[in-house]
PDB file of C-alpha atoms in Angstrom:
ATOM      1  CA  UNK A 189       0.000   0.000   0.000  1.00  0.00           C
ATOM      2  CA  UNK A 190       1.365   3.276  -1.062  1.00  0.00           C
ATOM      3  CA  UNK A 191       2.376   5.542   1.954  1.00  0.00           C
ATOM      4  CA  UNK A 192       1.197   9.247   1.527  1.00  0.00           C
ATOM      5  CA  UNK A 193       3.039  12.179   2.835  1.00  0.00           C
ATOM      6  CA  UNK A 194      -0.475  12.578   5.198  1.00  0.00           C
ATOM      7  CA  UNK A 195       0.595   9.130   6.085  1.00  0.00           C
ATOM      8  CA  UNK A 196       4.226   9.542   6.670  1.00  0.00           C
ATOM      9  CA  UNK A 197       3.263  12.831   9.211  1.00  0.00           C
ATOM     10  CA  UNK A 198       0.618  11.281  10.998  1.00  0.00           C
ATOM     11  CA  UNK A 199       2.751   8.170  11.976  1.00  0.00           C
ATOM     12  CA  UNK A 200       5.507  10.590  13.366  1.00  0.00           C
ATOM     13  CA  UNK A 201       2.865  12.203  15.333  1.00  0.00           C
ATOM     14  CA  UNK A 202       1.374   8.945  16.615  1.00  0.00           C
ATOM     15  CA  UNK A 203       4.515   8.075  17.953  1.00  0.00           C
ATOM     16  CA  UNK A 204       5.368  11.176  19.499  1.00  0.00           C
ATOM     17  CA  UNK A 205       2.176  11.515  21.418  1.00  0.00           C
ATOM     18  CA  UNK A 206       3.127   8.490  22.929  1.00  0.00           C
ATOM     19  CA  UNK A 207       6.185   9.352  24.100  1.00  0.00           C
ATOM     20  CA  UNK A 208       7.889   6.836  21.822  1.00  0.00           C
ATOM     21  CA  UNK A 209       6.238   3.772  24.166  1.00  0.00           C
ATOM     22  CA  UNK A 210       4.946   0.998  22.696  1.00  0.00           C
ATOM     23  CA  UNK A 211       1.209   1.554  24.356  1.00  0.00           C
ATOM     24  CA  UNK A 212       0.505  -1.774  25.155  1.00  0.00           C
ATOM     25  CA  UNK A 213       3.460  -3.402  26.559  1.00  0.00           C
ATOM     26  CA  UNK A 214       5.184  -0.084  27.534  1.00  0.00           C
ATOM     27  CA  UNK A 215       8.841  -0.773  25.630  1.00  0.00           C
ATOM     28  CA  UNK A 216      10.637   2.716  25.649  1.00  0.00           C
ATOM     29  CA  UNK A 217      11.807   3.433  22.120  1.00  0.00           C
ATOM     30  CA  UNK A 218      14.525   6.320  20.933  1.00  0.00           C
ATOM     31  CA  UNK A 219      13.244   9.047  19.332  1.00  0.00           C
ATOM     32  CA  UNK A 220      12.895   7.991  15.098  1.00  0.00           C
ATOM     33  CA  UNK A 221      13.269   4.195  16.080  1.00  0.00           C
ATOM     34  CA  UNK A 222      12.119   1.956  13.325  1.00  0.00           C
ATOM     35  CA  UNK A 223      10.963  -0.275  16.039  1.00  0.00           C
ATOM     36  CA  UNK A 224       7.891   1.101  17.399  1.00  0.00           C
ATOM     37  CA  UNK A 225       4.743   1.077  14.762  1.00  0.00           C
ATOM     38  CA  UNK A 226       1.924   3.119  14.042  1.00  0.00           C
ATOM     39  CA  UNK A 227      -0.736   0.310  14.196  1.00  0.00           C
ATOM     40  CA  UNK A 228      -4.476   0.987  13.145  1.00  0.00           C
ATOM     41  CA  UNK A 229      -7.357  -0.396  14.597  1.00  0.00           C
ATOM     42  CA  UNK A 230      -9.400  -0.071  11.745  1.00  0.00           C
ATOM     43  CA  UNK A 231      -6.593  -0.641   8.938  1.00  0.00           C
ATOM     44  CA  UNK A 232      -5.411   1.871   6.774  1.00  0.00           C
ATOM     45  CA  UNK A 233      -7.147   0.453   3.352  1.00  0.00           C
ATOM     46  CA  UNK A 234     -10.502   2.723   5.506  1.00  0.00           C
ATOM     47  CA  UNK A 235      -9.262   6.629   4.393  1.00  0.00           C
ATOM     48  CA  UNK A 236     -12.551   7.377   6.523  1.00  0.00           C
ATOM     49  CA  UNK A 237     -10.322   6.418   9.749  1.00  0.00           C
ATOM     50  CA  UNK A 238      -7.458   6.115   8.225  1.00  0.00           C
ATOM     51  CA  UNK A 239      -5.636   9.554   9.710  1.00  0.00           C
ATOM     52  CA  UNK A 240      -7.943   9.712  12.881  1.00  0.00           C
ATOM     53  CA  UNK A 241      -6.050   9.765  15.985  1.00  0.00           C
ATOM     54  CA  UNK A 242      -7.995   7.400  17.833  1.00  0.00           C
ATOM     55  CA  UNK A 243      -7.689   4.359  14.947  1.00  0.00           C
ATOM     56  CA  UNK A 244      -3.907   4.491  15.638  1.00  0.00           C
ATOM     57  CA  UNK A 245      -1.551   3.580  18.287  1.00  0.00           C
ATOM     58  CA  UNK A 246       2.111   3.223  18.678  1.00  0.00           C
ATOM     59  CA  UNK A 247       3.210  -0.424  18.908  1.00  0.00           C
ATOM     60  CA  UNK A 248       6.264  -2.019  19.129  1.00  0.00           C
ATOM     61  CA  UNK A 249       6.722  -4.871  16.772  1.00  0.00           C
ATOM     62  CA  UNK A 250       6.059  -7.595  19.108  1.00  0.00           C
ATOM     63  CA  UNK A 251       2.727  -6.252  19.844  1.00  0.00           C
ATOM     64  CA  UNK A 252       1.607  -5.145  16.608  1.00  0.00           C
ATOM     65  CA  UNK A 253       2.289  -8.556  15.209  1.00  0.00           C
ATOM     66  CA  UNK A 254       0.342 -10.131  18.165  1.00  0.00           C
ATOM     67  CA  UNK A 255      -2.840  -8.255  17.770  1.00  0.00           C
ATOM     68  CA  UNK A 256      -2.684  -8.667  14.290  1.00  0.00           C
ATOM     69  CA  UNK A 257      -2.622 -12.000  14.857  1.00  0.00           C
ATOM     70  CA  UNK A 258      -5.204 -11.782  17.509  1.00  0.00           C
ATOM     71  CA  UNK A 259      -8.028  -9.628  16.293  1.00  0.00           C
ATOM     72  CA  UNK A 260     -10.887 -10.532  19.197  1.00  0.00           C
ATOM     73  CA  UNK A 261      -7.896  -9.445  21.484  1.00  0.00           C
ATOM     74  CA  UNK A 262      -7.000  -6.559  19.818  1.00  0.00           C
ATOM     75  CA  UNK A 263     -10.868  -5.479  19.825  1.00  0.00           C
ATOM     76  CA  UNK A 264     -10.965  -5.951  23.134  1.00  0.00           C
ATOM     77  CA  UNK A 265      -8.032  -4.018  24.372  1.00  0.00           C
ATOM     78  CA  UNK A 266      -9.368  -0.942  22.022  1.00  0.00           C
ATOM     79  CA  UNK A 267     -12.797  -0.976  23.375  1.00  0.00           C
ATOM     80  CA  UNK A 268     -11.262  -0.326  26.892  1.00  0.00           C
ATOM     81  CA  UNK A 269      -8.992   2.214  25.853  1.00  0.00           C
ATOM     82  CA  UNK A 270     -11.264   4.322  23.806  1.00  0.00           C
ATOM     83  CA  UNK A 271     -14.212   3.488  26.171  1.00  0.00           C
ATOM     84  CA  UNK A 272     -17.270   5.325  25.052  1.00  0.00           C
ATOM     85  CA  UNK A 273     -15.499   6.582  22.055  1.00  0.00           C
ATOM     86  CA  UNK A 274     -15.166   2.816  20.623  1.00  0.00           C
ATOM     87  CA  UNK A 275     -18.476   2.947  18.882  1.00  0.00           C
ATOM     88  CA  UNK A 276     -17.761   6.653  17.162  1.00  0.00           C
ATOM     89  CA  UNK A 277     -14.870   4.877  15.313  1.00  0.00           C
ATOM     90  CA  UNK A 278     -16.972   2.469  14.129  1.00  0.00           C
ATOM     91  CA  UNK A 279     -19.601   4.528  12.951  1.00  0.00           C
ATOM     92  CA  UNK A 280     -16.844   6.844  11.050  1.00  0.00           C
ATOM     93  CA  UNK A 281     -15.231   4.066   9.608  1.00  0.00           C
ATOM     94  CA  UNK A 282     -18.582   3.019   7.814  1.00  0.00           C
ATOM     95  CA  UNK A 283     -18.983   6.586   6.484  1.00  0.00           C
ATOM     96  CA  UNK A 284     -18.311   6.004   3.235  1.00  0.00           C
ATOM     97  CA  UNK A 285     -18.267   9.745   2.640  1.00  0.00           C
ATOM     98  CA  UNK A 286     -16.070  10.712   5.174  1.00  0.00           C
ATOM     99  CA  UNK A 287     -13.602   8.373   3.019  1.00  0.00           C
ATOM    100  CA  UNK A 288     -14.428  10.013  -0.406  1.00  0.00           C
ATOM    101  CA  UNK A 289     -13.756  13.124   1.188  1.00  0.00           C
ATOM    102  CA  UNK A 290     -10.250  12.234   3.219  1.00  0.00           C
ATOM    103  CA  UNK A 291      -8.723  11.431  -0.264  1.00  0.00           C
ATOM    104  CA  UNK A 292      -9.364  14.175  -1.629  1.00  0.00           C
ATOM    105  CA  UNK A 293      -8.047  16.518   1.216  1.00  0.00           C
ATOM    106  CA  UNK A 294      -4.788  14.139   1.652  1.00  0.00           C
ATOM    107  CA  UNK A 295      -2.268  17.018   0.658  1.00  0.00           C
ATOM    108  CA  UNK A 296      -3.798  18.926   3.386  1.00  0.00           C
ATOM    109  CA  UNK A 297      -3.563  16.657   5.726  1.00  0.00           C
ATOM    110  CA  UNK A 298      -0.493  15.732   5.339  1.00  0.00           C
ATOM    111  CA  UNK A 299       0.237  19.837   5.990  1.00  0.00           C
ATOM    112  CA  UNK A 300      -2.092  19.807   9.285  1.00  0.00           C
ATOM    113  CA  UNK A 301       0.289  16.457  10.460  1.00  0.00           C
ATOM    114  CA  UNK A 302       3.430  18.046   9.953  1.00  0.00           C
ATOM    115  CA  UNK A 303       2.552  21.007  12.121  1.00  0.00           C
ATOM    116  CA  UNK A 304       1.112  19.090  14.486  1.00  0.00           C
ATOM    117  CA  UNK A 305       4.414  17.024  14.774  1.00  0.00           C
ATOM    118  CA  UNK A 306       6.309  20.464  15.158  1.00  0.00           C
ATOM    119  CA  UNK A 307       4.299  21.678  17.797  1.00  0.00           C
ATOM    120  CA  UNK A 308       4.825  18.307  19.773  1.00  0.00           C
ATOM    121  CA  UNK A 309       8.187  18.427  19.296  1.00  0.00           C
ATOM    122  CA  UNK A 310       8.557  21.746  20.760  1.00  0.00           C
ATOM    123  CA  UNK A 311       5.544  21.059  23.189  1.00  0.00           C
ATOM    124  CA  UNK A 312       8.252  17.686  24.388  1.00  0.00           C
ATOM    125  CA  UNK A 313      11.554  20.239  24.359  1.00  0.00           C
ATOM    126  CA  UNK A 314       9.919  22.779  26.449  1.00  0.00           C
ATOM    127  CA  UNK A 315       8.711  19.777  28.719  1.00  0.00           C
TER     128      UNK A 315
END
């Protein structure tokens, strides 16, 4: 699957809001590590969800592979951690023109991520 600049920016910023921690098994990662994943719920083929910040988390290998492997598991850890929230991904992810829409607007998008990453990186250097 062909990454996108929109995708390239959001993964950065996926992994910096975590602190570069693997979210689920809490493996502390350097700063750029290839190690540590942005991993989507719903997967990435879904442009509805597919740059929505709470369809990804940063994984480390190990634990992107086992929920991948493990999808009733990987449900189930999501539906705690978004809580109420769960069912609003869901319901985006079947908007079908939510998806038409976030293709079109991918340049964009890929502008609002980079910021964003900026703005956490200074946000992380001014502690």
């Amino acid at each position: 699957m062909l990454i996108t600049q929109a995708d390239k920016w959001f993964s950065k910023c996926v992994r910096e809001r975590s602190g570069w921690r693997c979210e689920v098994c809490g493996t502390q990662y350097p700063a750029g590590a290839q190690g540590l994943h942005c991993s989507h719920f719903v997967g990435r083929g879904n442009w509805a969800v597919r740059h929505d910040p709470i369809n990804a988390d940063a994984h480390c290998f190990g634990c992107h592979m086992h929920f991948e492997g493990n999808p009733h598991e990987h449900t189930e850890w999501k539906r705690k951690q978004l809580s109420d929230k769960y069912d609003l991904l869901i319901e985006k992810s079947n908007n079908i023109m939510l998806g038409k829409q976030a293709k079109k607007d991918k340049a964009e998008m890929a502008k609002h991520y980079k910021k964003e990453y900026e703005r956490l990186l200074e946000y992380r250097s001014n502690g």
